[in-house]
Amino acid sequence: MSINEVIIAEDVSKEYRRGHEIIVAIKKLNLKIKRGEFFVIAGPSGSGKTTLLNILSGLDKPTTGRIILDGLDTNMIDEKQFPKIRRERVGFIFQNWNLIDGFTAIENVEAAMWPSELSNKVIEERALTLLRMVDLIERKDHRPKELSGGEQQRVAIARALINHPKVVFADEPTGNLDSKTGESIIKLLKELNKKEGVTMIVVTHDESILKFADRVARIKDGILTIES
Amino acid sequence: MNFRIFLKSLKLAVRSRKRFVLFVAIYAILIGFTTIFANIVYKTGNGWGVIGSLISTVGTAVVYGLLLSGYRKMQVATLRCLGWDFSNIQSLFIGELILVTVVAFLVDLEIAIHQIGLIYYFTGLAGIVQLGEPLFQPFWFFLTFFITLGIQCIGIYVAYYKMKKVKPMEALRKV
């Protein structure tokens, strides 16, 4: 195992049971994603993209095979250890942003670090730095419903980065945005990928995102093919 | 319990204005009635009223726990993706449930103080108007408050039980 890879998937398969039928969502997947890479997984709806994201991020376990996430075999990690691992190594960006309505933009960013041992001051400073980076410092005290879709996604991006993650998983980050805002979000992700050196794994059905990727993989009927 | 999250949960509770006001009102009524009925038990030995109020309080705590866990399902899934463990998420529920009970108690306390003030004011007018004895007897009032606070543990347990079933993967579901 090389330290250059942040994710290694070895012979990963995922099966679901639906009544008497067994659905194979992921078939014998082998994949290595390098540190600092901007990796895009493209595919149509129902192709297994989100299932793959769940497995790569350790949210779900594969039926067979194993995932090495930042040097840790996810099959070997105890369920109680996962929150700490997620808090320290992983960031998530969701299609629906999933910001908490009752919190302001800065509180949403900080929330990811509240369970940590860090002081409020350290957390606040990091959150302010990130909000400055995503150009939302002037909107820091606004609640999600007072922000546009693009602004909410930028808050979500800042939240995903607050813990200095090794890898950020983005599930259809432009799915609920118009094409212009969507492109600005992807450009921002690319910029942060370069600036912060964080690995980005973006799952999408949007072909316009592919040009920003270092490598593209396509998934169809649970089979992954790496293109470039 | 994570104290930082507990404090944030108080803020979150107040910001969910409609739900907060509704449950403060319900608990204020329940605490008020339980106190009055407890006083009746003390004086007459008739305990049906207080049993009814306590059952209503337990029912309200269960409904509140269910409502909170349902309303916050997506939030819980998201926070679990962000690395919150169950005790962190529980702190988020505890804050709201405790705050609602304390504020309801303060509302009743305010009513009780005003009622006592009125009684003394009118009694001072040579007994022209008789308002009777204070609505809430202090001993029963404080006892009821602490019992209601204790009953909130049921609400916290209900919310916790429902929340434990929420998988972080649900945050990635498309709506």
XYZ file of C-alpha atoms in Angstrom:
403
model
C 0.000 0.000 0.000
C 1.403 3.355 -1.039
C 1.014 6.500 1.058
C 0.307 8.382 -2.180
C -3.187 6.923 -2.301
C -5.930 8.251 -0.087
C -8.443 5.607 -1.170
C -7.865 2.070 -2.352
C -10.781 -0.173 -3.283
C -9.972 -3.846 -3.725
C -12.465 -6.237 -5.329
C -15.382 -4.306 -3.893
C -18.906 -5.525 -4.553
C -22.184 -4.397 -3.050
C -25.365 -6.426 -3.151
C -28.838 -5.604 -1.897
C -31.718 -7.925 -1.293
C -35.085 -6.738 -2.598
C -37.645 -9.406 -1.740
C -36.276 -12.622 -3.237
C -34.194 -10.737 -5.772
C -30.528 -9.874 -5.223
C -29.490 -6.551 -6.767
C -25.798 -6.113 -7.507
C -25.162 -2.381 -7.133
C -21.354 -2.492 -7.463
C -19.478 -5.235 -9.285
C -15.845 -6.171 -8.509
C -14.529 -2.655 -8.253
C -10.800 -1.916 -8.091
C -9.761 1.701 -7.739
C -6.925 3.844 -6.420
C -7.350 7.577 -5.824
C -4.236 9.654 -5.264
C -3.835 12.341 -2.623
C -4.691 15.792 -3.943
C -6.538 14.404 -6.941
C -9.782 15.867 -8.346
C -11.572 12.655 -9.183
C -14.970 12.634 -10.856
C -17.306 9.651 -10.962
C -19.906 10.152 -13.675
C -22.946 8.114 -14.511
C -26.681 8.258 -15.112
C -29.297 8.068 -12.352
C -29.526 4.627 -10.775
C -26.085 3.572 -11.992
C -24.736 3.091 -8.462
C -22.916 6.424 -8.009
C -24.278 7.228 -4.556
C -23.851 3.601 -3.417
C -20.221 3.833 -4.485
C -19.798 7.133 -2.646
C -21.321 5.602 0.498
C -18.862 2.726 0.332
C -15.765 4.786 -0.521
C -16.501 7.178 2.348
C -17.096 4.400 4.873
C -20.779 5.296 5.379
C -21.672 1.815 4.126
C -19.747 -1.446 4.082
C -19.096 -3.469 0.942
C -20.575 -6.968 0.675
C -17.184 -8.276 -0.450
C -13.748 -6.688 -0.829
C -12.249 -3.871 1.183
C -11.754 -0.101 1.200
C -8.607 1.505 2.555
C -9.457 5.082 3.521
C -6.393 7.158 4.402
C -4.562 3.980 5.462
C -7.472 2.491 7.427
C -9.350 -0.614 6.350
C -13.015 0.402 6.793
C -14.031 -3.234 7.370
C -11.811 -3.340 10.442
C -13.020 -0.093 12.017
C -15.380 -0.401 14.947
C -18.703 1.431 14.481
C -17.955 3.618 17.519
C -14.680 4.836 15.995
C -16.270 6.035 12.760
C -17.502 9.436 14.017
C -13.983 10.413 15.073
C -12.508 9.181 11.778
C -15.095 11.143 9.799
C -14.498 14.201 11.947
C -10.742 14.093 11.417
C -10.297 12.805 7.871
C -13.404 13.236 5.744
C -15.650 16.040 4.503
C -19.044 15.798 2.799
C -20.875 18.029 0.368
C -24.482 17.138 -0.396
C -26.736 17.840 -3.336
C -29.341 19.479 -1.080
C -26.655 21.270 0.959
C -28.170 19.889 4.177
C -27.520 23.028 6.200
C -29.237 23.284 9.572
C -32.029 25.858 9.371
C -31.719 27.135 12.930
C -28.021 27.924 12.648
C -26.372 30.847 10.887
C -23.848 30.336 8.078
C -20.883 30.480 10.457
C -22.565 28.143 12.962
C -23.232 25.654 10.162
C -19.545 25.720 9.258
C -18.441 25.436 12.889
C -20.912 22.643 13.708
C -18.648 20.000 12.225
C -16.031 20.819 14.867
C -18.217 21.254 17.952
C -17.692 17.660 19.085
C -13.906 18.166 18.947
C -11.597 19.201 21.779
C -10.651 22.458 20.012
C -11.517 25.762 21.677
C -14.380 27.926 20.400
C -11.862 30.584 19.365
C -9.836 28.199 17.183
C -13.014 26.842 15.570
C -14.353 30.336 14.925
C -11.089 31.522 13.368
C -10.981 28.539 11.020
C -14.647 29.040 10.082
C -14.035 32.732 9.349
C -11.008 31.873 7.189
C -13.094 29.425 5.183
C -16.038 31.781 4.801
C -13.587 34.390 3.538
C -12.208 31.800 1.105
C -15.676 31.033 -0.284
C -16.471 34.762 -0.365
C -19.293 34.663 2.171
C -17.776 36.530 5.090
C -20.371 39.279 4.849
C -23.189 36.735 4.996
C -21.822 34.836 7.989
C -24.697 35.736 10.300
C -27.421 34.892 7.803
C -29.561 31.800 8.193
C -29.733 29.262 5.301
C -33.190 30.402 4.163
C -31.773 33.912 3.701
C -29.092 32.601 1.318
C -29.351 31.630 -2.350
C -28.722 28.036 -3.492
C -25.185 28.873 -4.612
C -24.437 30.612 -1.312
C -25.789 27.667 0.673
C -23.581 25.301 -1.301
C -20.568 27.539 -0.584
C -21.380 27.345 3.133
C -21.563 23.560 2.758
C -18.147 23.586 1.051
C -16.668 25.623 3.910
C -18.232 23.184 6.389
C -16.684 20.234 4.540
C -13.229 21.793 4.843
C -13.243 22.979 8.442
C -11.661 19.803 9.792
C -8.733 19.885 7.310
C -10.001 16.649 5.707
C -7.824 14.325 3.675
C -10.693 13.741 1.291
C -13.957 15.493 0.470
C -16.858 13.538 -1.005
C -19.254 15.631 -3.047
C -22.544 14.048 -4.057
C -24.008 15.871 -7.080
C -22.799 19.252 -5.742
C -24.336 21.115 -8.690
C -27.496 19.019 -8.924
C -29.823 21.697 -7.513
C -28.121 24.717 -9.082
C -28.456 26.485 -12.410
C -25.609 25.878 -14.865
C -23.833 29.191 -14.220
C -23.889 28.828 -10.410
C -23.007 25.140 -10.781
C -19.909 25.975 -12.776
C -18.821 28.580 -10.219
C -19.195 25.948 -7.471
C -17.054 23.435 -9.372
C -14.438 26.112 -10.060
C -14.399 26.866 -6.340
C -13.986 23.168 -5.500
C -11.136 22.949 -7.999
C -9.485 26.049 -6.538
C -9.761 24.667 -2.992
C -8.461 21.329 -4.218
C -5.317 23.117 -5.444
C -4.998 25.565 -2.544
C -5.725 23.182 0.352
C -4.345 20.071 -1.354
C -7.444 18.133 -0.390
C -8.568 15.185 -2.501
C -11.991 15.789 -4.053
C -14.208 12.928 -5.124
C -17.171 14.292 -7.020
C -20.092 12.135 -8.063
C -22.215 13.626 -10.830
C -24.384 13.073 -13.862
C -23.420 16.542 -15.142
C -21.043 16.144 -18.113
C -19.881 19.775 -17.915
C -17.996 19.009 -14.697
C -15.733 16.452 -16.354
C -13.395 19.053 -17.861
C -12.289 20.068 -14.352
C -11.311 16.538 -13.348
C -7.783 15.145 -13.082
C -9.316 11.741 -13.770
C -12.795 10.603 -14.728
C -14.440 7.277 -14.001
C -17.763 6.243 -15.436
C -20.159 3.937 -13.697
C -22.923 2.027 -15.427
C -24.891 -0.887 -13.979
C -22.437 -1.051 -11.100
C -19.355 -1.407 -13.299
C -16.717 1.301 -13.067
C -14.510 2.212 -16.011
C -11.683 4.715 -15.648
C -11.446 6.997 -18.672
C -8.561 9.386 -18.177
C -22.779 15.259 27.299
C -21.081 17.878 25.143
C -21.677 21.219 26.897
C -20.849 23.286 23.796
C -23.522 21.469 21.786
C -25.946 21.709 24.720
C -25.603 25.519 24.708
C -26.044 25.658 20.930
C -29.150 23.494 21.237
C -30.743 26.142 23.482
C -30.202 28.675 20.713
C -31.562 26.239 18.141
C -34.665 25.637 20.283
C -35.478 29.338 20.618
C -34.990 29.840 16.881
C -37.565 27.154 16.054
C -40.101 29.724 17.275
C -43.491 28.103 16.534
C -42.620 24.704 17.999
C -40.923 26.306 20.984
C -43.849 28.615 21.825
C -46.396 25.827 21.299
C -44.674 23.405 23.662
C -43.905 26.090 26.254
C -47.646 26.868 26.305
C -48.589 23.177 26.597
C -46.109 22.549 29.412
C -47.124 25.746 31.212
C -50.735 24.521 31.208
C -49.709 21.026 32.308
C -47.462 22.274 35.120
C -50.212 24.665 36.240
C -52.939 22.016 36.293
C -50.715 19.393 37.933
C -49.852 21.880 40.700
C -53.513 22.761 41.286
C -54.553 19.089 41.241
C -51.696 18.163 43.598
C -52.980 20.754 46.024
C -56.476 19.236 45.733
C -55.047 15.779 46.532
C -53.363 17.253 49.592
C -56.599 18.815 50.791
C -59.284 16.334 49.749
C -57.446 13.103 48.978
C -58.963 12.996 45.473
C -56.066 12.019 43.167
C -57.735 11.603 39.767
C -56.895 15.085 38.575
C -53.205 14.812 39.337
C -52.991 11.339 37.763
C -54.646 12.700 34.615
C -52.246 15.657 34.444
C -49.194 13.466 34.943
C -50.341 11.042 32.225
C -50.893 14.045 29.918
C -47.364 15.274 30.715
C -45.870 11.857 29.890
C -47.902 11.783 26.654
C -46.705 15.276 25.721
C -43.067 14.315 26.414
C -43.424 11.261 24.130
C -45.078 13.294 21.357
C -42.446 16.010 21.688
C -39.625 13.436 21.495
C -41.180 11.859 18.397
C -41.753 15.241 16.787
C -38.190 16.372 17.431
C -36.631 13.175 16.103
C -38.862 13.292 13.015
C -38.213 16.963 12.352
C -34.472 16.574 12.837
C -34.023 13.276 10.956
C -32.113 14.814 8.039
C -30.118 16.995 10.434
C -29.134 13.924 12.458
C -28.045 12.034 9.306
C -26.020 15.059 8.168
C -24.402 15.577 11.569
C -23.470 11.903 11.699
C -21.738 12.309 8.314
C -19.864 15.256 9.836
C -18.584 13.079 12.661
C -21.075 13.633 15.474
C -21.578 10.591 17.688
C -24.830 9.654 19.441
C -23.990 11.474 22.663
C -23.350 14.702 20.708
C -26.702 14.365 18.963
C -28.431 13.571 22.246
C -27.076 16.848 23.669
C -28.951 18.624 20.880
C -32.273 17.129 22.053
C -31.646 17.502 25.786
C -31.132 21.257 25.453
C -34.471 21.900 23.766
C -36.504 19.632 26.062
C -35.022 21.133 29.235
C -35.335 24.709 28.009
C -39.004 24.275 27.147
C -39.749 22.921 30.647
C -37.811 25.690 32.390
C -39.452 28.444 30.335
C -42.917 26.918 30.957
C -42.130 26.938 34.682
C -41.065 30.594 34.498
C -44.308 31.481 32.691
C -46.305 29.838 35.507
C -44.115 31.544 38.103
C -44.887 34.880 36.493
C -48.632 34.098 36.596
C -48.370 32.988 40.241
C -46.509 36.159 41.283
C -49.043 38.383 39.555
C -51.943 36.500 41.109
C -50.450 36.847 44.614
C -49.868 40.542 43.925
C -53.496 40.986 42.901
C -54.751 39.153 45.987
C -52.759 41.402 48.319
C -53.692 44.514 46.365
C -57.407 43.860 46.559
C -57.239 42.505 50.113
C -55.662 45.836 50.980
C -58.824 47.515 49.731
C -60.596 46.510 52.950
C -61.550 43.108 51.569
C -63.871 44.528 48.902
C -62.840 41.831 46.481
C -61.904 38.337 47.613
C -59.697 36.464 45.137
C -59.178 33.475 47.393
C -55.887 31.773 48.046
C -52.921 31.712 45.656
C -53.382 29.531 42.585
C -50.105 27.685 43.077
C -48.866 26.528 46.470
C -45.065 26.900 46.379
C -44.264 23.365 47.571
C -46.516 21.651 44.978
C -45.440 24.099 42.303
C -41.719 23.347 42.675
C -42.358 19.620 43.118
C -44.403 19.575 39.892
C -41.630 21.411 38.059
C -39.013 18.843 39.088
C -41.350 15.932 38.265
C -42.024 17.453 34.802
C -38.288 17.884 34.299
C -37.849 14.211 35.238
C -40.625 13.166 32.843
C -38.669 14.848 30.035
C -36.206 11.933 30.325
C -38.922 9.860 28.603
C -39.002 12.393 25.737
C -35.214 12.352 25.552
C -35.213 8.539 25.476
C -37.875 8.450 22.724
C -35.917 10.965 20.612
C -32.662 9.059 21.242
C -34.249 5.702 20.352
C -35.607 7.050 17.048
C -32.381 8.902 16.284
C -30.262 5.753 16.712
C -32.082 4.259 13.738
C -31.040 7.122 11.449
C -28.135 6.124 9.231
C -25.683 8.772 8.011
C -26.265 7.508 4.453
C -29.744 9.032 4.584
C -28.145 12.472 4.264
C -27.151 11.564 0.718
C -30.669 10.585 -0.302
C -32.217 12.765 -2.940
C -35.399 14.563 -1.936
